[in-house]
CSV table of C-alpha atoms in Angstrom, one decimal:
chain,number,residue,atom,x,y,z
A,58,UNK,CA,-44.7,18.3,-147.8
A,59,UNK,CA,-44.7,21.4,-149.9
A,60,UNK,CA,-45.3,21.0,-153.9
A,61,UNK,CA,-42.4,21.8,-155.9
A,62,UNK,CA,-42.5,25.2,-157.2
A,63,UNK,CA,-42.7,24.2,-160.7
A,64,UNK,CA,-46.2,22.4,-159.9
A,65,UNK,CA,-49.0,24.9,-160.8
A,66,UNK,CA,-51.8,25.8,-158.1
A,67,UNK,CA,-55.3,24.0,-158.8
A,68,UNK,CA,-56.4,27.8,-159.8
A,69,UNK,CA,-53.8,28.3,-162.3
A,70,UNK,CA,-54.5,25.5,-164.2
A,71,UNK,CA,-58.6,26.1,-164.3
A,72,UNK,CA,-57.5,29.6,-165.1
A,73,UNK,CA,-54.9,28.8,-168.4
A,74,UNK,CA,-57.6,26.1,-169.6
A,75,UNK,CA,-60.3,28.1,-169.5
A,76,UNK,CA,-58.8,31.2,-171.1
A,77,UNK,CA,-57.8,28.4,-174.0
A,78,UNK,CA,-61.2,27.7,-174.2
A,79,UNK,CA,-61.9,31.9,-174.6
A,80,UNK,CA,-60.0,32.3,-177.0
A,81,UNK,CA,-61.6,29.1,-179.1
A,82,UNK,CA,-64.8,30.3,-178.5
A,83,UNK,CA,-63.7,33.9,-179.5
A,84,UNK,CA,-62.1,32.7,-182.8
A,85,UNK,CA,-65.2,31.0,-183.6
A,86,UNK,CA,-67.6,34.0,-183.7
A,87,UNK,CA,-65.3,35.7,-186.2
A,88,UNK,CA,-67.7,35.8,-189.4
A,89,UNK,CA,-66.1,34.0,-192.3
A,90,UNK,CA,-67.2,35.6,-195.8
A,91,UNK,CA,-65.5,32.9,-197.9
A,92,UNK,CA,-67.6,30.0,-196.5
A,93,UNK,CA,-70.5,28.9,-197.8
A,94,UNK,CA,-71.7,27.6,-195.1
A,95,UNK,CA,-71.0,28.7,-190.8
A,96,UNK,CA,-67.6,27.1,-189.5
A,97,UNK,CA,-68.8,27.8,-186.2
A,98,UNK,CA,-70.7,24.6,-184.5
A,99,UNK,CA,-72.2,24.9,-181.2
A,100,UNK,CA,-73.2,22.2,-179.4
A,101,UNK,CA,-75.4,21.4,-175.5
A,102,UNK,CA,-75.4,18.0,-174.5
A,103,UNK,CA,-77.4,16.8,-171.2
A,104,UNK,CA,-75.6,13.7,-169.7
A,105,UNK,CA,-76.4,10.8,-167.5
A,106,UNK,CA,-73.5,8.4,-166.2
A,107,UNK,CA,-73.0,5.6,-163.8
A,108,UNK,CA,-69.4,5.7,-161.9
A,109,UNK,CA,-67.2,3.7,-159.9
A,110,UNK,CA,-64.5,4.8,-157.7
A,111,UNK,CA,-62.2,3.0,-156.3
A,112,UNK,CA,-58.6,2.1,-154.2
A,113,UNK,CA,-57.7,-0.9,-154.1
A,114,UNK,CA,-57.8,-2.6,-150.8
A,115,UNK,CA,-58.8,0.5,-149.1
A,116,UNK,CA,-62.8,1.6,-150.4
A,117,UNK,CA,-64.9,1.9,-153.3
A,118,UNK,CA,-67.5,4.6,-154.2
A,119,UNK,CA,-70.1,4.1,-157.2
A,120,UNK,CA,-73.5,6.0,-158.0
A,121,UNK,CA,-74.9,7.3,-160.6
A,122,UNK,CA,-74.4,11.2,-162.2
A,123,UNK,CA,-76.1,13.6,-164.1
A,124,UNK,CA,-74.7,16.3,-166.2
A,125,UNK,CA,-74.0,19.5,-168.7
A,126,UNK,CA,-72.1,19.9,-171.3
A,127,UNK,CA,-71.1,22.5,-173.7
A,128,UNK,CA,-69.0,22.7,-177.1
A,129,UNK,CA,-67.5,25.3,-179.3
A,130,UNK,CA,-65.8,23.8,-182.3
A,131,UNK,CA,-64.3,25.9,-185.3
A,132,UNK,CA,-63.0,25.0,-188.8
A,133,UNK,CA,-61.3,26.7,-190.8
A,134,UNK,CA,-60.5,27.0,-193.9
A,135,UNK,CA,-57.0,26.5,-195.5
A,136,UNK,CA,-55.8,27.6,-198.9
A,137,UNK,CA,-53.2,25.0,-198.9
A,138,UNK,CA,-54.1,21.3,-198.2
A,139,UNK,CA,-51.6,19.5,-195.1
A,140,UNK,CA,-50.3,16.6,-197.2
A,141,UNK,CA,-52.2,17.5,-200.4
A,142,UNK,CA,-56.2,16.3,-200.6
A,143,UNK,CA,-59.1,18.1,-201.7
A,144,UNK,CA,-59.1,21.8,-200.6
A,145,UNK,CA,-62.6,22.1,-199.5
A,146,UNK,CA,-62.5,18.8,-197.0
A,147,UNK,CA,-59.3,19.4,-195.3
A,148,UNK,CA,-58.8,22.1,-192.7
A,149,UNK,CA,-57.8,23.3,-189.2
A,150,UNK,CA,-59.9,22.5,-185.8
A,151,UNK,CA,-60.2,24.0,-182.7
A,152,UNK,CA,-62.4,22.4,-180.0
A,153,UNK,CA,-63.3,24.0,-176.8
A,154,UNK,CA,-65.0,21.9,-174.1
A,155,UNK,CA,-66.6,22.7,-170.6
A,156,UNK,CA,-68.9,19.9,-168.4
A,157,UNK,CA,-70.5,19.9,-165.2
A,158,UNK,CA,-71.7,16.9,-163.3
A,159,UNK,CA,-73.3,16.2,-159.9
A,160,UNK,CA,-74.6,13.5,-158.1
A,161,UNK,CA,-74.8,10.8,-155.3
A,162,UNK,CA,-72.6,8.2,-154.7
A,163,UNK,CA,-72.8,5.1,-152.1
A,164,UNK,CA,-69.2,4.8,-150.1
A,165,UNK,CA,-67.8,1.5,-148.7
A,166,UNK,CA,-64.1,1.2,-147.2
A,167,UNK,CA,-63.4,1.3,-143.9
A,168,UNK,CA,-62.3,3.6,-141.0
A,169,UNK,CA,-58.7,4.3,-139.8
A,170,UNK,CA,-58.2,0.8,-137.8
A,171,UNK,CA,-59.8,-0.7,-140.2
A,172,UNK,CA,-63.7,-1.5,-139.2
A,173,UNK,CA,-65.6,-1.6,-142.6
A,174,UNK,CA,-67.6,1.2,-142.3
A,175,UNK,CA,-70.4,2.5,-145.2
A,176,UNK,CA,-72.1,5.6,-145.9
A,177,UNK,CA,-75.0,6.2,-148.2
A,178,UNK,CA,-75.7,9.5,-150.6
A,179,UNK,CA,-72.4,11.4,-151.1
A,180,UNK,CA,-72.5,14.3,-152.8
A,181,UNK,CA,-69.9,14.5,-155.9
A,182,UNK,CA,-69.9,17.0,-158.1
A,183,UNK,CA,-66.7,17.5,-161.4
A,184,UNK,CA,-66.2,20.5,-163.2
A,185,UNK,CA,-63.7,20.2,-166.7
A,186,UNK,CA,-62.5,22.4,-169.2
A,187,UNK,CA,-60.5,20.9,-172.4
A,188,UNK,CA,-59.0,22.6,-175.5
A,189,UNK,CA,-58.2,21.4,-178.4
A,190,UNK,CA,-56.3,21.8,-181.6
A,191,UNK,CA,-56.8,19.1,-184.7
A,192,UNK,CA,-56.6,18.1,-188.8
A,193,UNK,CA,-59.2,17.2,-190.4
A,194,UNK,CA,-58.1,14.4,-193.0
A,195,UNK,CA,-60.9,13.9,-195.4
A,196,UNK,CA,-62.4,11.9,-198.4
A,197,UNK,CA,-65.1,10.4,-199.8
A,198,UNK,CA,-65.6,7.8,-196.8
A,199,UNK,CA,-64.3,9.6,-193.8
A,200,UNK,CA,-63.4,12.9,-192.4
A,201,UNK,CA,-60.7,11.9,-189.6
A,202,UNK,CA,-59.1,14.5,-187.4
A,203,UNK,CA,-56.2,13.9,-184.8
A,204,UNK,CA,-56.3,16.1,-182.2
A,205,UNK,CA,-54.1,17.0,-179.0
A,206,UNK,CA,-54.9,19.7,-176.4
A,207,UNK,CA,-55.1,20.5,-172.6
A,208,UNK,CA,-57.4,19.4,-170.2
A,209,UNK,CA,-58.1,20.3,-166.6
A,210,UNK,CA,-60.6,18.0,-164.0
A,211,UNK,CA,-61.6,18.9,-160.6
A,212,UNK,CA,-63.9,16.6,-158.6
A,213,UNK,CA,-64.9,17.2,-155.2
A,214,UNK,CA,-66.4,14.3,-152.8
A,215,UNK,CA,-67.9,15.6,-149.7
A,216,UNK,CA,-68.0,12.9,-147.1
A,217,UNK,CA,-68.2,15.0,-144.5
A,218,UNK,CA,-72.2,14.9,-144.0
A,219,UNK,CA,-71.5,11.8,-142.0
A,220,UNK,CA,-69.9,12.3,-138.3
A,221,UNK,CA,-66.5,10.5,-139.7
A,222,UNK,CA,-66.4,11.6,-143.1
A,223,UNK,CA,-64.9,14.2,-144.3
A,224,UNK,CA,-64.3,16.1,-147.8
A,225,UNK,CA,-61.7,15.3,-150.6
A,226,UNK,CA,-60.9,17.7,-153.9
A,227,UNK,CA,-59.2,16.3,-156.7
A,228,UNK,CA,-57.4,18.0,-159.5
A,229,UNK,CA,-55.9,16.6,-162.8
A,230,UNK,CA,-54.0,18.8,-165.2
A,231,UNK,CA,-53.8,16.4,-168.2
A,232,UNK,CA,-53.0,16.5,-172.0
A,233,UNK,CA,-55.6,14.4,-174.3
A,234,UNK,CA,-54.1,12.7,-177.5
A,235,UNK,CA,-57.2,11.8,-179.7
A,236,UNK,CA,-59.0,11.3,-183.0
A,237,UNK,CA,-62.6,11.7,-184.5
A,238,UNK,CA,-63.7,9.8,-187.3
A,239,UNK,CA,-67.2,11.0,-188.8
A,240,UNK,CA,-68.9,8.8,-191.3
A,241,UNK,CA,-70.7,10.8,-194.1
A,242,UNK,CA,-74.0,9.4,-194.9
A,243,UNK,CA,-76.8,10.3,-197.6
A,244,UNK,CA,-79.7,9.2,-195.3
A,245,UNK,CA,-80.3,11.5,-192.2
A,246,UNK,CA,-78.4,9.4,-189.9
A,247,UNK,CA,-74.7,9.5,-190.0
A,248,UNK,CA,-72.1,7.7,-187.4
A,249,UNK,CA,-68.8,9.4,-185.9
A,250,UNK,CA,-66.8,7.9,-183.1
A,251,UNK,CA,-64.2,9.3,-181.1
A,252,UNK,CA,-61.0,7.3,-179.1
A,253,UNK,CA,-58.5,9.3,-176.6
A,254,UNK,CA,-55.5,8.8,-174.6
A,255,UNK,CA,-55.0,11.4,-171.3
A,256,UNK,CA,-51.5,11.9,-170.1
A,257,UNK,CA,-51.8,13.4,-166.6
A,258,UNK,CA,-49.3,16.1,-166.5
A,259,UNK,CA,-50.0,16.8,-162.4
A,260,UNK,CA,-52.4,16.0,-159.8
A,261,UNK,CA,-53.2,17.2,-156.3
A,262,UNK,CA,-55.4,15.6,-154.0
A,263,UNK,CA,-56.6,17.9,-151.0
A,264,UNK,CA,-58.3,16.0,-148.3
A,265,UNK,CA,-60.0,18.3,-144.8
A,266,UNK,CA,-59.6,16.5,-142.2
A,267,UNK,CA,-61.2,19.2,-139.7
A,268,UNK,CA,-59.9,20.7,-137.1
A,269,UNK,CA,-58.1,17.8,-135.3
A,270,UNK,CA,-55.4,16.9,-138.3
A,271,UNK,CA,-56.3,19.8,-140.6
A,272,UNK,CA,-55.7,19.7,-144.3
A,273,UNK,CA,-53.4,17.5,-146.0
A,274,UNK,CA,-52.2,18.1,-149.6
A,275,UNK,CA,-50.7,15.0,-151.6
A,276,UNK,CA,-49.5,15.1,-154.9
A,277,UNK,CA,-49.8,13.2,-157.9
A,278,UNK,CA,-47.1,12.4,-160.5
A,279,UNK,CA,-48.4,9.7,-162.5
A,280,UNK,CA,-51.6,8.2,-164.2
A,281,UNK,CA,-53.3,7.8,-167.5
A,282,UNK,CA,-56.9,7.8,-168.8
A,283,UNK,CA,-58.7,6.8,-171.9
A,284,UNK,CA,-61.8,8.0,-173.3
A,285,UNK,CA,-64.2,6.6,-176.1
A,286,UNK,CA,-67.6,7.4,-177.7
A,287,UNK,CA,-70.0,6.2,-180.4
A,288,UNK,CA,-72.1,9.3,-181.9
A,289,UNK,CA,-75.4,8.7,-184.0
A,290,UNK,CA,-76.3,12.1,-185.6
A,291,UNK,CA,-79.6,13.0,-187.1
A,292,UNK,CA,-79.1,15.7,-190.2
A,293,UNK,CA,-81.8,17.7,-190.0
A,294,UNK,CA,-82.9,21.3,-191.5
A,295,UNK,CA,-82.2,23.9,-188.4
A,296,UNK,CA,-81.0,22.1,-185.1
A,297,UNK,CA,-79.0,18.7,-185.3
A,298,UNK,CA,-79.3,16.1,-182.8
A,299,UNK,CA,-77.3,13.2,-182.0
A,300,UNK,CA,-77.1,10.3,-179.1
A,301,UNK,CA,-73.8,9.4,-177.8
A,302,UNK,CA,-72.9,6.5,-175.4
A,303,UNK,CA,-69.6,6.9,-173.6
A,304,UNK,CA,-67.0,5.9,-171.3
A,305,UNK,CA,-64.1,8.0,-169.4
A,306,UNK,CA,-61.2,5.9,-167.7
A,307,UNK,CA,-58.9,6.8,-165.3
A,308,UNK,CA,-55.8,4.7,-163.7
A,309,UNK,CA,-53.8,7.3,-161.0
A,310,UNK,CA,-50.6,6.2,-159.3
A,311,UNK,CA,-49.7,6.2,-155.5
A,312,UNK,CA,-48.9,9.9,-154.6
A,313,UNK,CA,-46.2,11.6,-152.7
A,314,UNK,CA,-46.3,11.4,-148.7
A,315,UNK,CA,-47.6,14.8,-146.8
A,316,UNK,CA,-47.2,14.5,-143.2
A,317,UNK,CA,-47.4,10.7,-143.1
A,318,UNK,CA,-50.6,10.5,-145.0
A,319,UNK,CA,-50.2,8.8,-148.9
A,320,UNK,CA,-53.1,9.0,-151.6
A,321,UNK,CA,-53.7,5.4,-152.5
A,322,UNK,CA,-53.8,4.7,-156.1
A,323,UNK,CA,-56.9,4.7,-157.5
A,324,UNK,CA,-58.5,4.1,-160.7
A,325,UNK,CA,-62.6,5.0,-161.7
A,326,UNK,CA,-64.6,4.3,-164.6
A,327,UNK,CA,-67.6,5.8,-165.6
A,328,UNK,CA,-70.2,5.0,-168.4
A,329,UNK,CA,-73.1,7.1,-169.7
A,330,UNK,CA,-75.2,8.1,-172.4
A,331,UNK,CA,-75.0,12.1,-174.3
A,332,UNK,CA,-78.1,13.6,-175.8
A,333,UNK,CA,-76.9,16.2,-177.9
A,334,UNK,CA,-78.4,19.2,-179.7
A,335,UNK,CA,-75.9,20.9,-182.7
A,336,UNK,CA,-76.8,23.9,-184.0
């Protein structure tokens, strides 16, 4: 089964996303002589995670991941306050993100007529790119800032380094709906958390099954994920850091039939820690 011609390629989505997150990163290197202080904030966060895959009824994957990620975020300032507040604390965001993880995962499902079968060592690996757009909403206690965006995820999961296995690509275009809440504090620690909804706009699934059934191409109309994170930030003169536990969700529906072959749904959850360096 053919995608509809409406559905964007995997390649055109990476490519819209990422020239989103240019042109954040662009904006943000533009020198602002007003401020008193840089608008531009730069961040490299290291990552370690522990994930679980799985379909239910079908197999399960889980094993633990290690990561990169990087952060351009830009504020800028307004003349005119959205909804009135203090000049100074309210303003525009723009947020672009890119991460890369790899890893090893343990499988455990079972083989076409159904004899549980298990293989050990995996190799994932994910690439995402997100960009952003937000408000910050600020006063004395908070600085909130509702954000929505673009978002595009591609994981590959190469079973194919056992005789029976074989390799599977997933890609999510999605659209996050979130919000940040940062925590001012006078000491050198302050707190910020962040919650967020994804709305999958469209998902392919690509799985190679080799030369004897080829490859088979399924696609994927429906699913959701959720997103949440704790950040404690050390103010500091120089280079900030911060530590920031997290966990990503995702719930994807049964896809569309391609030459008899359906994409289960599925649903994964992974948790893991941030160690982040601002600057």
């Amino acid at each position: 089964m053919k995608a509809p011609s409406q559905f964007p390629r995997a390649i055109v989505s990476a490519s819209i996303v990422i020239l989103m997150v240019s042109c954040v990163v662009a904006v943000a290197e533009e020198p602002d002589a007003t401020a008193k202080v840089s608008r531009v904030r730069w961040e490299v966060a290291p990552e370690i995670s522990y994930i679980r895959y799985k379909e239910p009824g079908y197999m399960k994957e889980d094993g633990v991941m290690y990561g990169i990620n990087a952060s351009a975020i830009y504020r800028a300032p307004v003349s005119k306050p959205l909804f009135g507040g203090p000049q100074d604390a309210n303003s525009w965001m723009l947020r672009g993100d890119a991460r890369f993880s790899w890893g090893e995962v343990d499988y455990d499902g079972a083989l076409w007529d159904g004899t549980p079968y298990e293989v050990g060592d995996v190799k994932d690996a994910a690439l995402e790119f997100r960009a952003m757009v937000g408000y910050d909403f600020a006063n004395e206690i908070a600085r909130t800032t509702p954000y929505l965006g673009l978002g595009y995820r591609y994981l590959r999961d190469d079973l194919s380094c056992d005789p029976l296995g074989y390799e599977r690509e997933s890609n999510y275009l999605y659209m996050p709906f979130g919000f940040e809440i940062h925590f001012p504090s006078a000491d050198e620690w302050s707190l910020g958390t962040t919650v967020e909804y994804d709305l999958l706009l469209w998902g392919e699934q690509k799985s190679h099954f080799g030369d004897s059934y080829g490859t088979v191409e399924n696609y994927q109309r429906t699913g959701n994920g959720f997103r949440a994170s704790v950040r404690f930030e050390k103010n500091q003169p120089g280079v900030d850091f911060a530590i920031e536990p997290f966990v990503r969700l995702w719930w994807i529906a049964k896809s569309d039939s391609a030459n008899g072959v359906i994409e289960p749904k599925n649903r994964s959850a992974e948790v893991g820690l941030r160690v982040i360096w601002i600057f």
